[in-house]
């Protein structure tokens, strides 16, 4: 991976999965074929609030998408670049490396086991096609019953040729998230959200079958850019089941000293300023200011927040939880938004799918 060093900071880069993370869908893999269940109805609820932050526009738009799926894969490699004093860590490049590694391993597995190339799915999604995984989708209307979704999951659970099932959150409001997630058998839980997977992740000397994709991608970025974790102070901002909580557990597994900042935390700025490494996944635009960050720290910004922008053709732009303009002048490495963490999430989904297929076929 090419890199150039700036005077102070670094930035991580990748195309966002903003639309994907807000789509209701479920992925399944059939002979290394990835499929989706999702809601086809898109809806948008926009609410604006006035802000005076120099890192945001005059108002914030909160968006919900129930049925929009957008997976883009073949991202061009990009060298580490510098912006202001912050070195940009290129998430697109790291995700590309990981996809190439997965593609090579899938090819080795297919050649060893004598399998033919799988038939590519409808629309030939580039992400899966690039590594030899074909994706199929089953579309359900927004008003589908929970039982209908559970029926599909049960069918995939019982299909020995299906290697992975992913239920993308959030679900429609009338469905019980816990019931749906728990219905996915642990051996096919490529999203890593099954209670047994999370329980194993939390326990010492136990290994989960799968690690949640976005937190796993964050740790991979730190590893692949040579960021020290062991013995360092780490702060995770946000405690969601999807990112914050598993990210904190992964950092603990890496022997970091971890603090979690959340909505009830007193003096979050002071706590965050002690961190060598920061992972922010709170969903608040530009909440983390430059004053929160210690000089030379590393910042992974998972937040993807739409803010109103009259100059944008879409009427809004995407920003992270971290005020990039301020943080990039203080941190030693940072991920810009939009960018960098999104492709890593998808790369980790493909990685988990490969792990599942290899386990089923006893392929080493």
Short mmCIF file of C-alpha atoms in Angstrom, two decimals:
data_model
loop_
_atom_site.label_atom_id
_atom_site.label_comp_id
_atom_site.label_asym_id
_atom_site.label_seq_id
_atom_site.Cartn_x
_atom_site.Cartn_y
_atom_site.Cartn_z
CA UNK A 1 0.00 0.00 0.00
CA UNK A 2 1.50 3.33 -1.03
CA UNK A 3 1.71 6.08 1.55
CA UNK A 4 2.98 9.59 2.06
CA UNK A 5 3.58 11.09 5.45
CA UNK A 6 2.36 14.53 6.41
CA UNK A 7 3.68 16.66 9.23
CA UNK A 8 1.21 15.37 11.78
CA UNK A 9 -1.87 13.33 10.86
CA UNK A 10 -3.29 10.37 8.78
CA UNK A 11 -6.76 9.75 7.22
CA UNK A 12 -8.61 6.45 6.57
CA UNK A 13 -10.63 6.31 3.26
CA UNK A 14 -13.56 4.09 1.83
CA UNK A 15 -16.92 4.60 0.09
CA UNK A 16 -19.75 4.77 2.60
CA UNK A 17 -22.39 2.09 2.99
CA UNK A 18 -24.82 4.72 4.23
CA UNK A 19 -27.59 3.50 1.95
CA UNK A 20 -26.81 -0.16 2.60
CA UNK A 21 -26.83 0.20 6.37
CA UNK A 22 -30.28 1.78 6.27
CA UNK A 23 -31.79 -0.76 3.92
CA UNK A 24 -33.76 -3.67 5.31
CA UNK A 25 -32.21 -6.69 3.72
CA UNK A 26 -30.89 -10.13 4.50
CA UNK A 27 -28.01 -11.76 2.70
CA UNK A 28 -27.65 -15.46 2.08
CA UNK A 29 -24.93 -17.39 0.33
CA UNK A 30 -25.63 -20.37 -1.84
CA UNK A 31 -22.51 -22.22 -2.99
CA UNK A 32 -20.70 -19.04 -2.05
CA UNK A 33 -23.70 -17.05 -3.28
CA UNK A 34 -24.74 -14.02 -1.30
CA UNK A 35 -28.44 -13.10 -1.21
CA UNK A 36 -30.64 -10.47 0.35
CA UNK A 37 -34.02 -10.03 1.95
CA UNK A 38 -34.94 -6.38 1.99
CA UNK A 39 -37.81 -4.00 2.04
CA UNK A 40 -38.53 -2.46 -1.39
CA UNK A 41 -40.34 0.60 -0.08
CA UNK A 42 -38.17 3.63 0.51
CA UNK A 43 -39.27 6.30 2.87
CA UNK A 44 -37.64 9.47 4.09
CA UNK A 45 -38.47 11.41 7.21
CA UNK A 46 -36.60 14.68 7.32
CA UNK A 47 -36.39 16.94 10.30
CA UNK A 48 -34.16 19.97 10.53
CA UNK A 49 -32.59 21.64 13.48
CA UNK A 50 -30.57 24.82 13.41
CA UNK A 51 -26.88 24.57 14.25
CA UNK A 52 -24.07 27.07 14.34
CA UNK A 53 -21.18 24.60 14.08
CA UNK A 54 -18.52 25.54 11.52
CA UNK A 55 -18.34 21.83 10.68
CA UNK A 56 -21.96 21.54 9.54
CA UNK A 57 -24.53 23.33 7.45
CA UNK A 58 -27.38 25.35 8.90
CA UNK A 59 -29.59 22.34 9.56
CA UNK A 60 -29.49 18.60 10.03
CA UNK A 61 -31.58 16.09 8.11
CA UNK A 62 -32.45 12.79 9.79
CA UNK A 63 -33.15 10.12 7.18
CA UNK A 64 -34.61 6.63 7.38
CA UNK A 65 -34.52 4.26 4.48
CA UNK A 66 -36.57 1.11 4.64
CA UNK A 67 -35.88 -0.31 1.22
CA UNK A 68 -32.85 1.01 -0.58
CA UNK A 69 -29.99 -1.39 -1.25
CA UNK A 70 -26.81 -0.07 -2.81
CA UNK A 71 -23.69 -2.24 -2.92
CA UNK A 72 -20.76 -0.91 -4.88
CA UNK A 73 -17.60 -2.94 -5.07
CA UNK A 74 -14.85 -2.40 -7.58
CA UNK A 75 -13.33 0.60 -5.84
CA UNK A 76 -10.13 1.98 -7.37
CA UNK A 77 -7.04 1.84 -5.20
CA UNK A 78 -5.91 5.16 -3.84
CA UNK A 79 -2.68 6.11 -2.16
CA UNK A 80 -2.60 7.67 1.28
CA UNK A 81 -3.03 11.38 0.81
CA UNK A 82 -2.69 14.29 3.15
CA UNK A 83 -5.22 16.95 3.98
CA UNK A 84 -4.22 19.82 6.19
CA UNK A 85 -1.94 18.22 8.77
CA UNK A 86 -3.77 14.89 8.94
CA UNK A 87 -2.51 11.88 7.05
CA UNK A 88 -5.39 10.14 5.30
CA UNK A 89 -5.57 6.38 5.88
CA UNK A 90 -7.05 4.96 2.71
CA UNK A 91 -9.86 2.58 3.59
CA UNK A 92 -10.65 2.01 -0.09
CA UNK A 93 -7.16 0.67 -0.61
CA UNK A 94 -7.32 -1.58 2.45
CA UNK A 95 -10.76 -2.90 1.45
CA UNK A 96 -9.40 -3.61 -2.05
CA UNK A 97 -6.49 -5.58 -0.60
CA UNK A 98 -8.87 -7.62 1.54
CA UNK A 99 -11.19 -8.32 -1.41
CA UNK A 100 -8.22 -9.50 -3.46
CA UNK A 101 -7.14 -11.79 -0.62
CA UNK A 102 -10.67 -13.19 -0.35
CA UNK A 103 -10.89 -13.68 -4.13
CA UNK A 104 -7.61 -15.59 -4.17
CA UNK A 105 -8.69 -17.81 -1.28
CA UNK A 106 -12.09 -18.55 -2.87
CA UNK A 107 -10.36 -19.46 -6.14
CA UNK A 108 -7.98 -21.76 -4.26
CA UNK A 109 -10.91 -23.36 -2.46
CA UNK A 110 -12.92 -23.90 -5.66
CA UNK A 111 -9.95 -25.34 -7.52
CA UNK A 112 -9.11 -27.68 -4.64
CA UNK A 113 -12.68 -28.91 -4.26
CA UNK A 114 -13.38 -29.13 -8.00
CA UNK A 115 -16.26 -26.68 -7.95
CA UNK A 116 -17.35 -24.77 -11.03
CA UNK A 117 -17.57 -20.98 -10.98
CA UNK A 118 -20.87 -19.93 -9.43
CA UNK A 119 -23.54 -18.21 -11.51
CA UNK A 120 -23.57 -14.51 -10.85
CA UNK A 121 -26.69 -13.00 -9.41
CA UNK A 122 -29.15 -10.66 -10.88
CA UNK A 123 -27.60 -7.28 -11.52
CA UNK A 124 -24.16 -8.88 -11.02
CA UNK A 125 -23.27 -6.96 -7.91
CA UNK A 126 -19.69 -5.91 -8.31
CA UNK A 127 -18.66 -6.54 -4.75
CA UNK A 128 -19.56 -10.21 -4.84
CA UNK A 129 -18.56 -10.76 -8.44
CA UNK A 130 -15.07 -9.42 -7.75
CA UNK A 131 -14.36 -12.18 -5.23
CA UNK A 132 -16.41 -15.04 -6.68
CA UNK A 133 -19.49 -14.68 -4.48
CA UNK A 134 -22.84 -14.40 -6.24
CA UNK A 135 -25.63 -12.51 -4.54
CA UNK A 136 -29.34 -13.18 -4.77
CA UNK A 137 -32.08 -11.14 -3.24
CA UNK A 138 -35.60 -11.86 -2.06
CA UNK A 139 -37.66 -8.70 -1.89
CA UNK A 140 -40.42 -8.33 0.64
CA UNK A 141 -42.82 -5.39 0.98
CA UNK A 142 -42.59 -3.13 4.01
CA UNK A 143 -45.81 -4.50 5.46
CA UNK A 144 -44.64 -8.12 5.35
CA UNK A 145 -45.27 -9.94 8.57
CA UNK A 146 -42.52 -11.00 10.92
CA UNK A 147 -43.57 -14.59 10.28
CA UNK A 148 -42.86 -14.19 6.58
CA UNK A 149 -39.32 -13.03 7.31
CA UNK A 150 -38.81 -15.83 9.83
CA UNK A 151 -40.01 -18.33 7.22
CA UNK A 152 -37.30 -17.24 4.79
CA UNK A 153 -34.64 -17.36 7.51
CA UNK A 154 -35.76 -20.84 8.51
CA UNK A 155 -35.49 -21.98 4.91
CA UNK A 156 -31.95 -20.63 4.62
CA UNK A 157 -31.01 -22.18 7.96
CA UNK A 158 -32.08 -25.60 6.68
CA UNK A 159 -30.45 -25.28 3.26
CA UNK A 160 -27.00 -26.93 3.46
CA UNK A 161 -25.80 -24.98 0.42
CA UNK A 162 -26.40 -21.65 2.17
CA UNK A 163 -23.32 -20.48 4.03
CA UNK A 164 -24.43 -17.16 5.46
CA UNK A 165 -27.47 -15.11 6.39
CA UNK A 166 -27.39 -11.40 7.13
CA UNK A 167 -30.34 -9.40 8.42
CA UNK A 168 -29.67 -5.71 7.91
CA UNK A 169 -31.04 -3.37 10.51
CA UNK A 170 -33.20 -1.43 11.13
CA UNK A 171 -36.23 -3.63 10.58
CA UNK A 172 -39.72 -2.23 9.99
CA UNK A 173 -41.20 -1.00 13.26
CA UNK A 174 -43.77 -3.78 13.54
CA UNK A 175 -41.09 -6.50 13.67
CA UNK A 176 -39.28 -7.69 16.78
CA UNK A 177 -35.58 -7.25 16.08
CA UNK A 178 -34.49 -9.73 18.74
CA UNK A 179 -36.79 -12.46 17.43
CA UNK A 180 -35.53 -12.03 13.87
CA UNK A 181 -31.82 -11.92 14.75
CA UNK A 182 -32.11 -14.87 17.10
CA UNK A 183 -33.74 -16.91 14.33
CA UNK A 184 -30.50 -16.95 12.32
CA UNK A 185 -28.55 -20.09 13.19
CA UNK A 186 -25.18 -19.24 14.71
CA UNK A 187 -23.26 -21.19 12.05
CA UNK A 188 -24.61 -18.83 9.37
CA UNK A 189 -24.59 -15.59 11.36
CA UNK A 190 -22.10 -13.78 9.09
CA UNK A 191 -23.27 -10.50 10.60
CA UNK A 192 -21.96 -11.67 13.98
CA UNK A 193 -25.01 -10.48 15.95
CA UNK A 194 -26.26 -13.81 17.29
CA UNK A 195 -26.32 -13.70 21.12
CA UNK A 196 -23.95 -16.68 21.28
CA UNK A 197 -21.47 -14.97 18.98
CA UNK A 198 -21.58 -11.78 21.05
CA UNK A 199 -21.31 -13.82 24.26
CA UNK A 200 -18.23 -15.61 22.99
CA UNK A 201 -16.75 -12.31 21.88
CA UNK A 202 -17.18 -10.97 25.42
CA UNK A 203 -15.52 -13.94 27.12
CA UNK A 204 -11.81 -14.60 27.43
CA UNK A 205 -10.50 -17.78 25.81
CA UNK A 206 -13.68 -18.16 23.75
CA UNK A 207 -13.85 -17.50 20.04
CA UNK A 208 -17.01 -16.33 18.22
CA UNK A 209 -17.79 -18.02 14.94
CA UNK A 210 -18.12 -14.55 13.42
CA UNK A 211 -17.22 -11.00 14.48
CA UNK A 212 -19.62 -8.11 13.62
CA UNK A 213 -18.57 -6.61 10.31
CA UNK A 214 -18.19 -2.88 11.01
CA UNK A 215 -16.20 -3.24 14.27
CA UNK A 216 -14.09 -5.94 12.64
CA UNK A 217 -13.39 -3.54 9.76
CA UNK A 218 -12.33 -0.79 12.19
CA UNK A 219 -9.81 -3.08 13.88
CA UNK A 220 -8.52 -4.23 10.49
CA UNK A 221 -7.86 -0.62 9.52
CA UNK A 222 -5.84 -0.12 12.69
CA UNK A 223 -3.87 -3.32 12.10
CA UNK A 224 -3.14 -2.69 8.45
CA UNK A 225 -1.85 0.79 9.14
CA UNK A 226 0.38 -0.38 11.95
CA UNK A 227 -1.48 1.47 14.71
CA UNK A 228 -0.52 0.31 18.20
CA UNK A 229 -3.47 -0.99 20.24
CA UNK A 230 -1.94 -3.12 22.98
CA UNK A 231 -1.55 -1.18 26.19
CA UNK A 232 -3.00 1.99 24.66
CA UNK A 233 -5.95 4.01 25.89
CA UNK A 234 -8.98 3.57 23.64
CA UNK A 235 -12.32 5.35 23.70
CA UNK A 236 -15.43 4.10 21.91
CA UNK A 237 -18.10 6.76 21.50
CA UNK A 238 -21.50 5.07 21.32
CA UNK A 239 -22.68 1.76 22.79
CA UNK A 240 -24.95 0.28 20.13
CA UNK A 241 -25.18 -3.48 19.69
CA UNK A 242 -24.11 -3.07 16.07
CA UNK A 243 -20.87 -1.07 16.45
CA UNK A 244 -20.06 0.48 19.82
CA UNK A 245 -20.40 -2.48 22.13
CA UNK A 246 -18.64 -5.07 19.92
CA UNK A 247 -15.92 -2.51 19.04
CA UNK A 248 -15.18 -2.08 22.74
CA UNK A 249 -15.02 -5.87 23.19
CA UNK A 250 -12.62 -6.22 20.26
CA UNK A 251 -10.35 -3.49 21.61
CA UNK A 252 -10.28 -5.27 24.97
CA UNK A 253 -9.26 -8.46 23.17
CA UNK A 254 -6.38 -6.45 21.70
CA UNK A 255 -5.28 -5.56 25.26
CA UNK A 256 -6.30 -1.91 25.04
CA UNK A 257 -7.61 -0.07 28.08
CA UNK A 258 -11.11 0.82 26.94
CA UNK A 259 -13.62 3.49 27.96
CA UNK A 260 -17.09 3.77 26.44
CA UNK A 261 -18.62 7.23 26.11
CA UNK A 262 -22.40 7.36 25.76
CA UNK A 263 -25.36 9.68 26.22
CA UNK A 264 -25.20 9.52 30.01
CA UNK A 265 -21.45 10.01 30.29
CA UNK A 266 -20.34 13.04 32.27
CA UNK A 267 -17.45 15.06 30.81
CA UNK A 268 -17.18 13.04 27.56
CA UNK A 269 -14.72 15.56 26.14
CA UNK A 270 -12.27 15.00 28.99
CA UNK A 271 -12.51 11.21 28.72
CA UNK A 272 -12.09 11.21 24.95
CA UNK A 273 -9.08 13.51 25.17
CA UNK A 274 -7.21 10.78 27.08
CA UNK A 275 -7.51 8.31 24.19
CA UNK A 276 -4.71 7.16 21.92
CA UNK A 277 -7.29 5.52 19.64
CA UNK A 278 -10.89 6.67 19.13
CA UNK A 279 -13.76 4.85 17.43
CA UNK A 280 -16.84 7.04 17.11
CA UNK A 281 -20.21 5.51 16.23
CA UNK A 282 -22.75 7.76 17.91
CA UNK A 283 -24.69 9.12 14.91
CA UNK A 284 -24.40 12.81 15.81
CA UNK A 285 -22.96 15.10 13.12
CA UNK A 286 -19.67 16.76 14.07
CA UNK A 287 -20.18 16.06 17.76
CA UNK A 288 -16.53 15.26 18.39
CA UNK A 289 -14.61 18.51 18.05
CA UNK A 290 -10.92 19.13 17.79
CA UNK A 291 -10.84 20.03 21.48
CA UNK A 292 -11.88 16.45 22.30
CA UNK A 293 -8.82 14.93 20.66
CA UNK A 294 -5.34 14.43 22.02
CA UNK A 295 -2.47 15.42 19.76
CA UNK A 296 -1.28 12.40 17.76
CA UNK A 297 -4.31 10.19 18.42
CA UNK A 298 -5.91 7.94 15.79
CA UNK A 299 -9.58 8.51 14.90
CA UNK A 300 -11.93 6.02 13.21
CA UNK A 301 -15.18 7.80 12.37
CA UNK A 302 -18.01 5.33 11.74
CA UNK A 303 -20.73 8.01 11.81
CA UNK A 304 -22.55 8.85 8.59
CA UNK A 305 -24.92 11.76 9.09
CA UNK A 306 -26.82 13.79 6.47
CA UNK A 307 -26.79 17.54 6.98
CA UNK A 308 -28.74 19.99 4.88
CA UNK A 309 -26.68 21.66 2.15
CA UNK A 310 -28.36 23.94 -0.37
CA UNK A 311 -25.26 23.79 -2.59
CA UNK A 312 -25.50 20.03 -3.00
CA UNK A 313 -27.58 18.60 -5.89
CA UNK A 314 -29.17 16.21 -3.37
CA UNK A 315 -29.93 19.01 -0.93
CA UNK A 316 -27.69 17.53 1.74
CA UNK A 317 -24.18 16.23 2.32
CA UNK A 318 -22.79 13.50 4.55
CA UNK A 319 -20.57 14.18 7.54
CA UNK A 320 -19.21 12.04 10.33
CA UNK A 321 -19.47 12.15 14.10
CA UNK A 322 -16.10 13.89 14.14
CA UNK A 323 -15.51 17.44 12.94
CA UNK A 324 -12.98 16.51 10.29
CA UNK A 325 -11.71 20.02 9.63
CA UNK A 326 -10.67 20.38 13.26
CA UNK A 327 -9.65 16.80 14.06
CA UNK A 328 -7.44 16.38 11.00
CA UNK A 329 -5.16 19.11 12.32
CA UNK A 330 -4.62 17.32 15.63
CA UNK A 331 -4.90 13.57 15.09
CA UNK A 332 -2.10 11.47 13.60
CA UNK A 333 -4.57 9.42 11.54
CA UNK A 334 -8.24 9.83 10.71
CA UNK A 335 -10.97 8.39 8.47
CA UNK A 336 -12.83 10.98 6.41
CA UNK A 337 -16.59 10.83 5.85
CA UNK A 338 -18.03 9.89 3.47
CA UNK A 339 -15.50 7.22 2.82
CA UNK A 340 -13.38 4.63 4.41
CA UNK A 341 -15.35 2.54 6.93
CA UNK A 342 -18.19 1.57 4.55
CA UNK A 343 -16.14 -0.57 2.14
CA UNK A 344 -14.46 -2.18 5.12
CA UNK A 345 -17.85 -3.29 6.45
CA UNK A 346 -18.69 -4.99 3.15
CA UNK A 347 -15.20 -6.51 2.91
CA UNK A 348 -15.67 -8.03 6.37
CA UNK A 349 -19.06 -9.44 5.33
CA UNK A 350 -17.35 -11.21 2.44
CA UNK A 351 -14.60 -12.37 4.79
CA UNK A 352 -17.13 -13.85 7.22
CA UNK A 353 -18.93 -15.55 4.34
CA UNK A 354 -15.69 -17.16 3.21
CA UNK A 355 -14.97 -18.29 6.79
CA UNK A 356 -18.41 -19.93 6.92
CA UNK A 357 -18.00 -21.74 3.59
CA UNK A 358 -14.56 -23.01 4.55
CA UNK A 359 -15.86 -24.26 7.89
CA UNK A 360 -18.78 -26.12 6.30
CA UNK A 361 -16.51 -27.76 3.75
CA UNK A 362 -13.70 -28.44 6.27
CA UNK A 363 -11.35 -26.51 4.00
CA UNK A 364 -8.13 -25.29 5.55
#
